[in-house]
Coordinates of C-alpha atoms and ligand atoms in Angstrom, one line a residue:
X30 CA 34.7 17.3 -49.3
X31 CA 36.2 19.4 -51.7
X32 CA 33.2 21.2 -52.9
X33 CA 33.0 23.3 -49.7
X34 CA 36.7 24.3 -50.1
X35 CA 35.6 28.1 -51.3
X36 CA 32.6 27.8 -48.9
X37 CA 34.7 27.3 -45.9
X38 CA 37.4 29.9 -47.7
X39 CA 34.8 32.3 -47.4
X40 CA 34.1 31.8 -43.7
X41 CA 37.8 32.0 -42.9
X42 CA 38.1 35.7 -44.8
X43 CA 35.3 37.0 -42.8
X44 CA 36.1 36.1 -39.7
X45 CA 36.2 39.6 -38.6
X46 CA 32.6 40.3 -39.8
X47 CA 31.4 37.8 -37.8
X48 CA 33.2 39.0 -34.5
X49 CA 31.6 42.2 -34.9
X50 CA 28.1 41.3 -35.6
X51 CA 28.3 39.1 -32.5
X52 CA 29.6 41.9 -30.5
X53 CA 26.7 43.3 -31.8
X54 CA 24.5 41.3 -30.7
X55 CA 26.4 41.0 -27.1
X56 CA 25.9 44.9 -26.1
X57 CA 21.8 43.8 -26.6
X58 CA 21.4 43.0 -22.7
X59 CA 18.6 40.0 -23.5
X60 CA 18.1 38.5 -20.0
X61 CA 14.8 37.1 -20.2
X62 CA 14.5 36.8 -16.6
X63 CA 15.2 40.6 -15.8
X64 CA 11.6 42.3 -15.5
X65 CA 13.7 45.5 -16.0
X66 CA 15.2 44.6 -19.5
X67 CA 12.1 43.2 -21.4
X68 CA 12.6 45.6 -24.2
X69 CA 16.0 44.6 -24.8
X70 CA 14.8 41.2 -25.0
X71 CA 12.4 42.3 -27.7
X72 CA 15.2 44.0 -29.3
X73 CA 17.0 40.9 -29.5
X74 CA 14.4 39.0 -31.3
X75 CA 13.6 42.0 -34.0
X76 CA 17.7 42.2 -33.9
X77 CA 18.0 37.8 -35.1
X78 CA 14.3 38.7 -37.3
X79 CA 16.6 41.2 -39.4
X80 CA 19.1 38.8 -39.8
X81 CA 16.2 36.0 -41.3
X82 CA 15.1 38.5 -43.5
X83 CA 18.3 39.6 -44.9
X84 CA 19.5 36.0 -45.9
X85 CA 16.0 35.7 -48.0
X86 CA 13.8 34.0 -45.1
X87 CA 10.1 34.3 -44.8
X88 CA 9.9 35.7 -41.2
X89 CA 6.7 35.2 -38.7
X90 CA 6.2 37.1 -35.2
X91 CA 4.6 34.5 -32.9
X92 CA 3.4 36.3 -29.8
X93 CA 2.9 34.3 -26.9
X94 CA 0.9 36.6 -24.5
X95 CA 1.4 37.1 -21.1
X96 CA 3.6 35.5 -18.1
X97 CA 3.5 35.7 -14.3
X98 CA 7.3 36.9 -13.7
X99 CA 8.0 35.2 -10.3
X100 CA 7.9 38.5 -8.7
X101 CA 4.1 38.7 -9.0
X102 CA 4.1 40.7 -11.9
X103 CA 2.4 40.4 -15.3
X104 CA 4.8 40.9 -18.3
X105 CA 4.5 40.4 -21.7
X106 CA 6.6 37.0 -23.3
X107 CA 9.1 37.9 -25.9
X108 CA 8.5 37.1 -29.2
X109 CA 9.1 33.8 -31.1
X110 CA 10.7 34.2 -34.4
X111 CA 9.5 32.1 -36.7
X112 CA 11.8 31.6 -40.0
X113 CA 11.3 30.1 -43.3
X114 CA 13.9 29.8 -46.0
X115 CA 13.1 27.7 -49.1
X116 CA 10.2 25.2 -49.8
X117 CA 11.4 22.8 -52.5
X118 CA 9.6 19.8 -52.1
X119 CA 12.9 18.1 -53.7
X120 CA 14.7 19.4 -51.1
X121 CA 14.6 17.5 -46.7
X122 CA 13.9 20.0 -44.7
X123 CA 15.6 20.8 -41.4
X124 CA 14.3 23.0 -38.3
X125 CA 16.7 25.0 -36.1
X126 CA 16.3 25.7 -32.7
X127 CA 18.1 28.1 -30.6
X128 CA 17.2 31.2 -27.9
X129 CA 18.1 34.9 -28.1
X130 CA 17.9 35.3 -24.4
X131 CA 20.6 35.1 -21.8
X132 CA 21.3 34.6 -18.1
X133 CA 21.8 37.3 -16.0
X134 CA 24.6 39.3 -15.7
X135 CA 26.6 41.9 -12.9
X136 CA 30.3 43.0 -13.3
X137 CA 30.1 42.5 -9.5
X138 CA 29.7 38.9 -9.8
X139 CA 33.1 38.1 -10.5
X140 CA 33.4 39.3 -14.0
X141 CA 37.0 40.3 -15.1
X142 CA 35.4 42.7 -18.3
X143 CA 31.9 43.9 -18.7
X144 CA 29.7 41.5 -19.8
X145 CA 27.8 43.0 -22.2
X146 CA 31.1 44.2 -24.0
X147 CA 32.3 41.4 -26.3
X148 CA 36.1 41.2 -25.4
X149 CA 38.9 39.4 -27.2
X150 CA 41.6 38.3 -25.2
X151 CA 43.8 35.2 -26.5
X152 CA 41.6 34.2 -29.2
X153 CA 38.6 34.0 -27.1
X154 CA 35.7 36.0 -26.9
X155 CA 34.2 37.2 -23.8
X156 CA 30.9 38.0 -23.0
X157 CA 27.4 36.9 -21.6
X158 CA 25.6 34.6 -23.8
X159 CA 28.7 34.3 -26.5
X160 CA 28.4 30.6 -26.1
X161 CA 25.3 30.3 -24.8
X162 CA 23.3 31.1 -27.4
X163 CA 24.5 33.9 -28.9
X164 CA 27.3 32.3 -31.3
X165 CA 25.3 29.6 -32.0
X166 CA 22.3 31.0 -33.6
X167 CA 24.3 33.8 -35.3
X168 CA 26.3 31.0 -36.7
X169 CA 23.2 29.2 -38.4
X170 CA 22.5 32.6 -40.0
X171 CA 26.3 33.0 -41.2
X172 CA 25.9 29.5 -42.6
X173 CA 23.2 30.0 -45.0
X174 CA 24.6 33.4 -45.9
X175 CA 28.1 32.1 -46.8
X176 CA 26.2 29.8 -49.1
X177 CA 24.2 32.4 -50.6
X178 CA 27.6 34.9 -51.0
X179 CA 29.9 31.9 -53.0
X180 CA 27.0 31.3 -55.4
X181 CA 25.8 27.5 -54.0
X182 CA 22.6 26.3 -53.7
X183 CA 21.6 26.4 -50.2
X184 CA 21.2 22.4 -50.1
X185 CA 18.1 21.9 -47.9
X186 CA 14.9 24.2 -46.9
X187 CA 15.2 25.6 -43.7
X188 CA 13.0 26.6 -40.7
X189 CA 14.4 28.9 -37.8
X190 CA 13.0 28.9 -34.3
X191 CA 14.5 31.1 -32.1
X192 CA 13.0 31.6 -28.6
X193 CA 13.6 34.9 -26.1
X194 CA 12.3 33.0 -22.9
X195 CA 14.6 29.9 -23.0
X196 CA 16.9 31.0 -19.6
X197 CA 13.4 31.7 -17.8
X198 CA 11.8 28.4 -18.3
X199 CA 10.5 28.5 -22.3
X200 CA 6.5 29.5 -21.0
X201 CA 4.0 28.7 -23.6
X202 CA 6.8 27.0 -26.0
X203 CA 5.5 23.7 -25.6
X204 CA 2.3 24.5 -26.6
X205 CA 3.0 26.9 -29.4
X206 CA 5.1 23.4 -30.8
X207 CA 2.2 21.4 -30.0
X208 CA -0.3 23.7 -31.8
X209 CA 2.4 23.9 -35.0
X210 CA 2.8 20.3 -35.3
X211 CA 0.9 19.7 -38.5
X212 CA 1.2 23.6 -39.6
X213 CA 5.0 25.4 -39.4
X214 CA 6.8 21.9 -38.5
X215 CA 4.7 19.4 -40.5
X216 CA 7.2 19.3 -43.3
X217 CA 10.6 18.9 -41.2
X218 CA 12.4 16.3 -41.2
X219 CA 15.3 16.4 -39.2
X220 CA 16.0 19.0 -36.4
X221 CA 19.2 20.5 -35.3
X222 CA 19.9 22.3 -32.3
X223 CA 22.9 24.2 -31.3
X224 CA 22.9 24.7 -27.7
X225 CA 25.0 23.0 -25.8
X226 CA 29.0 22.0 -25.5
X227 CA 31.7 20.2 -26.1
X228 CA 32.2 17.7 -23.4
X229 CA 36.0 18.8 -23.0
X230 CA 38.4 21.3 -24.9
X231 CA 39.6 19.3 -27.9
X232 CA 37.0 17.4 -29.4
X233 CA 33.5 17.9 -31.1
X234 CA 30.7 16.2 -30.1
X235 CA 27.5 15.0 -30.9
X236 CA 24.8 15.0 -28.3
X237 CA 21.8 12.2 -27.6
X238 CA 20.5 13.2 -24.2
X239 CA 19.5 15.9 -21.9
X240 CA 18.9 15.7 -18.0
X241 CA 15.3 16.8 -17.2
X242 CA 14.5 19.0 -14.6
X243 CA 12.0 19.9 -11.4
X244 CA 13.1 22.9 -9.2
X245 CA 11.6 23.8 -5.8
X246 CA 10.5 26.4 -3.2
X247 CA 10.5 25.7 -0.1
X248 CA 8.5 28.2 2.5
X249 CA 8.8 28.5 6.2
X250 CA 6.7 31.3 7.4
X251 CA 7.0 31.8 11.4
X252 CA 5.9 35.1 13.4
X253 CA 4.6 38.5 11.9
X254 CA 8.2 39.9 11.3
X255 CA 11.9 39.6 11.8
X256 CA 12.9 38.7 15.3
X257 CA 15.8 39.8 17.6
X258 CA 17.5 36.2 18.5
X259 CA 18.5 37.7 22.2
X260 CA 14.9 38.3 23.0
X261 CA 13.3 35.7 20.9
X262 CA 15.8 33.0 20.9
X263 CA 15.4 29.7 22.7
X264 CA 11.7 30.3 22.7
X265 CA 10.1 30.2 18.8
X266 CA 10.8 27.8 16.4
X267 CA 12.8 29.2 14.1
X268 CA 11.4 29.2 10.1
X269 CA 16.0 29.4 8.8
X270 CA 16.7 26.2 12.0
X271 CA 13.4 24.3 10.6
X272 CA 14.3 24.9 6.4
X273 CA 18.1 23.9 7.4
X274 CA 16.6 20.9 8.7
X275 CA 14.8 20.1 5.9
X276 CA 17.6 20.7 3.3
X277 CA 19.7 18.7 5.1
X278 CA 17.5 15.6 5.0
X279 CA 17.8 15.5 0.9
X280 CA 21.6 14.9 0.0
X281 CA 24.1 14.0 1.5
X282 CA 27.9 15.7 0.9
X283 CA 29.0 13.2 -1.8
X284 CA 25.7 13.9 -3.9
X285 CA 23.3 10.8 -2.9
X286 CA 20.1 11.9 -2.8
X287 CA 18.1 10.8 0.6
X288 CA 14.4 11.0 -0.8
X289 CA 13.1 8.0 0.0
X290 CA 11.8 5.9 -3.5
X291 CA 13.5 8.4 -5.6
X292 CA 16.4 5.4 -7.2
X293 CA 13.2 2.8 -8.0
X294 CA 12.4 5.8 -10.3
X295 CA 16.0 5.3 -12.8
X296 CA 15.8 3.1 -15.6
X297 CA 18.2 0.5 -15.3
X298 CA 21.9 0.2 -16.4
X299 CA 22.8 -1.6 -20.0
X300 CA 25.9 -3.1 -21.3
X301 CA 25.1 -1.7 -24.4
X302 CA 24.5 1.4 -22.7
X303 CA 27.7 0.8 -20.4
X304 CA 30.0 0.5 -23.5
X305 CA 28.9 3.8 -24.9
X306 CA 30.2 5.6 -22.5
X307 CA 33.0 3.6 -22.2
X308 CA 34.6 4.9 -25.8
X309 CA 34.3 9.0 -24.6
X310 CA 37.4 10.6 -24.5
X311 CA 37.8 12.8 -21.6
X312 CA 40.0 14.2 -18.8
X313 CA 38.7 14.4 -15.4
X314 CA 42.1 16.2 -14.8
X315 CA 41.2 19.2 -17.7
X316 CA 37.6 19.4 -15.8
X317 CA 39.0 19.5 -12.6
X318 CA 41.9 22.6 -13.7
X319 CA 38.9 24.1 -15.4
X320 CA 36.5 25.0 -12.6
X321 CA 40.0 24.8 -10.1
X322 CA 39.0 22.4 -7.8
X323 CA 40.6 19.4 -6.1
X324 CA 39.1 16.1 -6.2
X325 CA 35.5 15.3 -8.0
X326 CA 32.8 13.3 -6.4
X327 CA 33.1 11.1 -8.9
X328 CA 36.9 10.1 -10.0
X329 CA 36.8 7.4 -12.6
X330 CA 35.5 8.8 -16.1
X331 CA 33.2 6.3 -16.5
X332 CA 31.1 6.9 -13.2
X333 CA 31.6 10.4 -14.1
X334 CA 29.4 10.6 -17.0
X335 CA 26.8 8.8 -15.6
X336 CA 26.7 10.8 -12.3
X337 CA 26.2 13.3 -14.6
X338 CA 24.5 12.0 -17.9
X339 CA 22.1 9.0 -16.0
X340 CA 21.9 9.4 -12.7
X341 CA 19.8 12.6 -10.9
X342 CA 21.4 15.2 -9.4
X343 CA 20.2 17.8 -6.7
X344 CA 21.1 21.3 -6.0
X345 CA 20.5 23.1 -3.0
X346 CA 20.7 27.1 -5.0
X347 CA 19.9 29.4 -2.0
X348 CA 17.6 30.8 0.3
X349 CA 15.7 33.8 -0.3
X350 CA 14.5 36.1 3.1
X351 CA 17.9 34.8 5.0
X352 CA 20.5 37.6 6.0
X353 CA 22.8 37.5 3.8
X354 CA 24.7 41.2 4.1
X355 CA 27.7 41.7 5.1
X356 CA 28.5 41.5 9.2
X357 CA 26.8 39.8 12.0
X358 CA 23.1 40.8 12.2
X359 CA 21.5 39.1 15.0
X360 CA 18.0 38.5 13.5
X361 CA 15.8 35.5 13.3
X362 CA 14.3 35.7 9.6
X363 CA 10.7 35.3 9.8
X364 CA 10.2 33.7 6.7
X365 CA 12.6 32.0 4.0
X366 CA 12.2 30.6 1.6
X367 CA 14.4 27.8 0.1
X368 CA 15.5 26.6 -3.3
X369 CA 16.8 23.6 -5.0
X370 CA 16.7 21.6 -8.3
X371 CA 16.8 18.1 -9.6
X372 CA 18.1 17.0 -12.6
X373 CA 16.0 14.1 -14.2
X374 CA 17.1 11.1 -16.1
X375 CA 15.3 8.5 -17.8
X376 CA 12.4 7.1 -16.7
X377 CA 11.9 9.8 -14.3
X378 CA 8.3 12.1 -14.8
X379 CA 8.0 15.4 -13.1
X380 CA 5.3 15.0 -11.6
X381 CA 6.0 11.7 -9.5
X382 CA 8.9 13.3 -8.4
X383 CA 7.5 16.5 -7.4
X384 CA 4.7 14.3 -5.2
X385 CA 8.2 12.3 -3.9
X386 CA 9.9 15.0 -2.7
X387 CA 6.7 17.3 -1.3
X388 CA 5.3 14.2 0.9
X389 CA 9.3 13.7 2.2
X390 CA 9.4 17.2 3.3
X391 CA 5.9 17.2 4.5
X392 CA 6.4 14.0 6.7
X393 CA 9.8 15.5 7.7
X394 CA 8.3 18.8 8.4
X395 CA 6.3 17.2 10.5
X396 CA 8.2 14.9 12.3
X397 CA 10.1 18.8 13.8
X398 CA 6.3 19.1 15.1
X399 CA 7.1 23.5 14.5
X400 CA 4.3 25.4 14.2
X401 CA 5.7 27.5 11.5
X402 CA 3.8 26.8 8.1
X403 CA 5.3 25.4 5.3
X404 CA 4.6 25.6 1.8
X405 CA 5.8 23.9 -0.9
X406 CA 5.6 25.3 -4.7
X407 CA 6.8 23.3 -7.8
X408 CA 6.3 24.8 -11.3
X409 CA 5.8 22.4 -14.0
X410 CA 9.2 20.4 -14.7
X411 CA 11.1 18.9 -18.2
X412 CA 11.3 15.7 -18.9
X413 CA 14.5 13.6 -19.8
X414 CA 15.3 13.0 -23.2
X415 CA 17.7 10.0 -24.5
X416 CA 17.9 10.2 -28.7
X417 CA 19.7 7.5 -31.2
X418 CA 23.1 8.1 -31.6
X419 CA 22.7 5.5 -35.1
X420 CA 20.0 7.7 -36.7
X421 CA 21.1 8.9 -39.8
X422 CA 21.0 12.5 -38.8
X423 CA 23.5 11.4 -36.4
X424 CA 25.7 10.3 -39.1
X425 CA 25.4 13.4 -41.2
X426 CA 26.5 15.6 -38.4
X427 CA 29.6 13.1 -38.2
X428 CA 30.4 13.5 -41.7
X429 CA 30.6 17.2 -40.7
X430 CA 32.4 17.2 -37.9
X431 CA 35.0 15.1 -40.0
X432 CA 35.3 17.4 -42.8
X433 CA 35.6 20.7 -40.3
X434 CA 37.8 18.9 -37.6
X435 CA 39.1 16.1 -39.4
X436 CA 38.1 13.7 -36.5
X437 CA 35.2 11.4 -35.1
X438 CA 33.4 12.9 -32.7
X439 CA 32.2 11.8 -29.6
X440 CA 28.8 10.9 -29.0
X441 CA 27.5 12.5 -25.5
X442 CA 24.3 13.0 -23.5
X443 CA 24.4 16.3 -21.4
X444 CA 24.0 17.1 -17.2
X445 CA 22.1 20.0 -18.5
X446 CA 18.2 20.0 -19.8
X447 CA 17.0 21.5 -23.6
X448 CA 13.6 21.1 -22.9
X449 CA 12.4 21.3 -25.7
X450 CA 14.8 19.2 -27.5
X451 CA 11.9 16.4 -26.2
X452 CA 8.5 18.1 -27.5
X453 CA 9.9 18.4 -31.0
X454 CA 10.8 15.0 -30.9
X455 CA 6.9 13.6 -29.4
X456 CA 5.2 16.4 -31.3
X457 CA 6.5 15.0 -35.4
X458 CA 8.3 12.5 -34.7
X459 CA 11.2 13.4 -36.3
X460 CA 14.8 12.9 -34.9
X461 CA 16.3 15.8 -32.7
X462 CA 20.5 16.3 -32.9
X463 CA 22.3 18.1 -30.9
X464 CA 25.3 19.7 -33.1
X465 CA 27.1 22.1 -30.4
X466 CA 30.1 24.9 -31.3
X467 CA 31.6 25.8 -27.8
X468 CA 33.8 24.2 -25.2
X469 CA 32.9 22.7 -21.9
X470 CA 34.9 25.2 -20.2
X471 CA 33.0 28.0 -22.3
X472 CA 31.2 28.7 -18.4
X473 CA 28.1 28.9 -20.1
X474 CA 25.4 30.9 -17.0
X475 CA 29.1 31.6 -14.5
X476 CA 31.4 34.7 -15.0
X477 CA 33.7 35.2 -17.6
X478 CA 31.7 33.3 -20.2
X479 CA 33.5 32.8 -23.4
X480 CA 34.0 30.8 -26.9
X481 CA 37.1 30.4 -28.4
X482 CA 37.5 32.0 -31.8
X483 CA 38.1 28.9 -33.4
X484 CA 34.9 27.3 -32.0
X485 CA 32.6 30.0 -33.6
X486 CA 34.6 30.4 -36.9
X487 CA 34.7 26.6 -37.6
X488 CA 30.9 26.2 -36.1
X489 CA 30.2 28.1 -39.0
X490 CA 31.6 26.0 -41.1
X491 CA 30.4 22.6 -39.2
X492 CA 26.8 24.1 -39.5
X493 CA 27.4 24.6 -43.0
X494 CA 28.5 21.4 -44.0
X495 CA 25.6 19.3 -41.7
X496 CA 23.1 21.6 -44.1
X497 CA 25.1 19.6 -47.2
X498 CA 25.3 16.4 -44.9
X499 CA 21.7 16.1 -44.2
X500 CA 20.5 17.1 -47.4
X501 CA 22.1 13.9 -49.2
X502 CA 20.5 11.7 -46.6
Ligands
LIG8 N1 22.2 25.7 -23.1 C1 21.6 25.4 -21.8 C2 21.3 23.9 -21.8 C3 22.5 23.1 -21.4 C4 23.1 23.3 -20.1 C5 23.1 22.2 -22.2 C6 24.2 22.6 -19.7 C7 24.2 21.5 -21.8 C8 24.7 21.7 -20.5 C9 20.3 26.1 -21.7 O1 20.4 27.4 -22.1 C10 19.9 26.1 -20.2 O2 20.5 26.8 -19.5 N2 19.0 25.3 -19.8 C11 18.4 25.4 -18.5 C12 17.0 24.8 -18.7 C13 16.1 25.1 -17.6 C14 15.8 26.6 -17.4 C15 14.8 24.4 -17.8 C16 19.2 24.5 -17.6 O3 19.8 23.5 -18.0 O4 19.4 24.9 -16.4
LIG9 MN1 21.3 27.6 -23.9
LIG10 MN1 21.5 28.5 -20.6

C-alpha cells in the first residue's frame, strides 16, 4: 500500500526516539508482583497515561481497590488506564489491550546486563519486559502518533486498556470488563492485543488461541518446627518424603499427566483442525538451539504444537519451606509447601479440574496413611480460549503483516494463557486478535529478555497499518 510509504518513512527516521523512550520506560522497575515496588508500578501506569494524553486521548484512572498479596498483606492494585482517542461514529472502533507490569527481575538470576538498563547489543534490545509488554504497548502509542506527525487521519477510533497487574494474575480485571461491557467497550468492534510472540524467528504470526490456566499449593504441615534427621529420622513422617510422593504421582518424565479423568476433559481432535497445524512453518531444530537443549519431548512439528497449543501441560515450579542453601544441612522441613501449574485447553473449566486434581491428591494423600495435614489451595483459574482464524479481523491483520513483511503469516494458538483475551470476547461479543511484535526466542519471564530492533521498529509499522486494515473492513 503505497499510502503508508511516508508513514512507515517516518517510523524508520525515528528509530532512535523510540529506543530511548522505551529505555525509558525499562529503568521504571514495574513488577507487579514485588510488594516492595508498588510505586514503581504506579509510576508505570501515570508514565503510559502521559503518553495517552500526549497523542490527544481522553484518559480515565480506574482504580481497582485492594488485593491480598500472597504474603498476607493488603496492597493497593495499580491502576487501569483507560484511553480514548476519537469517537466518529463513521469511523469502527478498535480496543487495545496490553500490561505495564513485568516479571520479576535479579542480576543474580543469570542476567548477562542489568535488567532494568535497556542494553543494545547486535541489534537487540535487552531488558526485562522489552518484549513482554513493554515494546508492545509503547508501539500502539508510536502508531497513532506517527499518524498524527505525517498529517493522516488516524483511520479508526481507538480505546487503550492497559493493565499494571497482568504478571500477578489480572485481580479484579474481569469484572471491571464485565461492569464496562455496555459503558467504555460498548462501541468496539474489533480488539487487538499485542502480547504474545512469534512462534519462531522469521516469520509473523497471527494468533487464535491461548492455553488456560489452574496453579496449585500444595501444604504438608508435620511437627511444631524443623527437625534434626539424625534424631528424628526413621521415626516421623516426613511433610518433603510425603509432598515428593505426591508430585511424583501427577506426571510422568515425558510430560503425561497421571490424574486420573483428566484426558475425558480435552475436546476431541479434527481434520480440519489437524490440517491447520499442518501448514505452520517451524523448526524444532531453531527451538531446540534456542533454549540449548538436546532432544524435545515431542520431535515431529506437528505433535509439537499440539503438545503445546491443545493438549494440557503440567509444571511442577518449586517448593517453598524446603532447604534450598547452599551445602548439606541435615534438617527435616516441617512444613512445605508445593507448587505446580496446568495449562488448560479446550473444553477444560477450572473448576472441574481443580476438584480432579484436589480429590487425586487427597485419595493419594491418603493412601501414605501420614499424619501430617495437608492442605490444598487453588486460586480461581483462566479458561482456554480458541478464536477464528477466517474472521475478518483476522484478515486485516494479514493484509498488514503483508505490507510490513511482505509475507503471509502464520496462523498460531499459544502454550501461554491471555486471560483476558476470553472475557472481552464473552463480555461484547466482538472478535479478539492477537497481532504479536517479538520473537519466540525474545525469553519473554527468563534472563536476558530481549526484542530485536527490527521487531519493534516494524511492529510499529505492522500496528499502524492493521489500524488502516481494520478500518476498511
Ligand atoms: N505475555 C504473556 C502471555 C503469553 C505467554 C503469551 C506465553 C504467549 C506465550 C503474559 O504476560 C503472561 O505471562 N501470562 C501468564 C498468565 C498467568 C499469570 C495467568 C502466563 O501465561 O503464565
Ligand atoms: Mn505479557
Ligand atoms: Mn508475561
Amino acid at each position: 500500500m503505497s499510502d503508508l510509504k511516508n508513514y512507515f518513512k517516518y517510523i524508520d527516521e525515528n528509530k532512535e526516539f523510540y529506543i530511548d523512550e522505551l529505555a525509558k520506560a525499562i529503568s521504571i522497575k514495574s513488577v507487579s508482583g514485588d510488594v516492595s515496588r508498588v510505586s514503581e508500578v504506579e509510576k508505570m501506569g501515570e508514565k503510559m497515561e502521559s503518553h495517552l494524553r500526549d497523542i490527544g486521548s481522553k484518559t480515565i484512572i480506574r482504580n481497582l481497590g485492594q488485593y491480598t498479596h500472597p504474603n498476607g498483606k493488603t496492597l493497593g492494585l495499580p491502576s487501569v488506564i483507560f484511553g480514548q482517542l476519537g469517537s466518529d461514529s463513521s469511523k469502527k472502533t478498535v480496543c487495545v489491550y496490553g500490561h505495564y507490569d513485568v516479571q520479576p527481575a535479579e542480576e543474580s538470576d543469570g542476567w548477562d546486563t542489568d535488567p532494568f538498563v535497556l542494553t543494545r547489543k547486535d541489534s537487540k534490545l535487552y531488558g526485562r519486559g522489552v518484549s513482554d509488554d513493554k515494546a508492545p504497548i509503547l508501539a500502539w502509542i508510536w502508531a497513532v502518533q506517527a499518524y498524527q506527525k505525517v498529517g493522516l487521519e488516524v483511520p479508526v477510533n481507538i480505546k487503550f486498556i492497559f493493565e499494571g497487574m497482568e504478571e500477578s494474575g489480572s485481580v479484579g480485571l474481569d469484572d471491571l470488563i464485565n461492569r464496562e461491557a455496555d459503558q467504555f467497550l460498548k462501541d468496539v468492534d474489533y480488539f487487538c492485543i499485542s502480547d504474545n510472540y512469534w512462534l519462531g524467528t522469521r516469520k509473523p504470526c497471527l494468533t487464535y488461541g491461548l492455553r488456560g490456566l489452574v496453579y496449585f499449593f500444595v501444604e504438608i504441615e508435620g511437627a511444631h518446627a524443623d527437625l534434626h534427621s539424625g534424631v528424628f529420622g526413621g521415626v516421623v513422617h516426613e511433610p518433603m518424603t510425603d509432598l515428593i510422593h505426591l508430585f511424583s504421582k501427577l506426571i510422568t518424565s515425558d510430560g503425561k499427566l497421571l490424574i486420573p479423568g483428566i484426558s475425558n476433559t480435552v475436546a476431541p481432535l479434527t481434520e480440519k483442525e489437524l490440517e491447520l497445524y499442518k501448514k505452520v512453518d517451524f523448526s524444532i531444530e531453531d527451538f531446540k538451539r534456542s533454549i540449548k537443549v538436546g532432544k524435545c519431548i515431542q520431535e515431529n512439528p506437528v505433535d509439537f504444537h499440539m503438545a503445546r497449543w491443545r493438549y494440557p501441560s503440567l509444571s511442577i515450579h518449586g517448593i517453598q519451606g524446603a532447604f534450598s542453601g547452599e551445602g548439606s544441612k541435615t534438617v527435616i522441613p516441617c512444613k512445605v509447601t508445593g507448587k505446580f501449574s496446568i495449562r488448560l485447553v479446550p473444553n477444560q473449566e477450572p473448576e472441574k479440574i481443580q476438584a480432579l486434581v484436589s480429590d487425586f491428591l487427597k485419595t493419594e494423600f491418603a493412601g501414605l496413611q501420614s499424619p501430617n495435614k495437608l492442605h490444598i489451595y487453588s486460586p480461581e483459574g483462566g479458561m482456554p480460549w480458541v478464536s477464528d482464524p477466517d474472521h475478518p479481523n483476522y484478515m486485516a491483520g494479514k493484509r498488514a503483516i503483508q505490507q510490513v513483511y511482505g509475507v503471509e503469516p502464520d496462523f498460531t494458538r499459544e502454550g501461554g494463557s491471555i486471560p483476558v483475551a476470553l472475557t472481552f470476547e464473552k463480555a461484547t461479543g466482538r472478535n479478539v486478535l492477537l497481532l504479536p511484535l517479538g520473537r519466540g526466542d525474545d525469553g519473554a519471564h527468563s534472563v536476558n529478555e530481549k526484542i530485536d530492533e527490527s521487531n519493534y521498529i516494524n511492529g510499529i509499522k505492522l500496528l499502524g497499518a492493521y489500524l488502516q486494515e481494520v478500518s476498511k473492513l
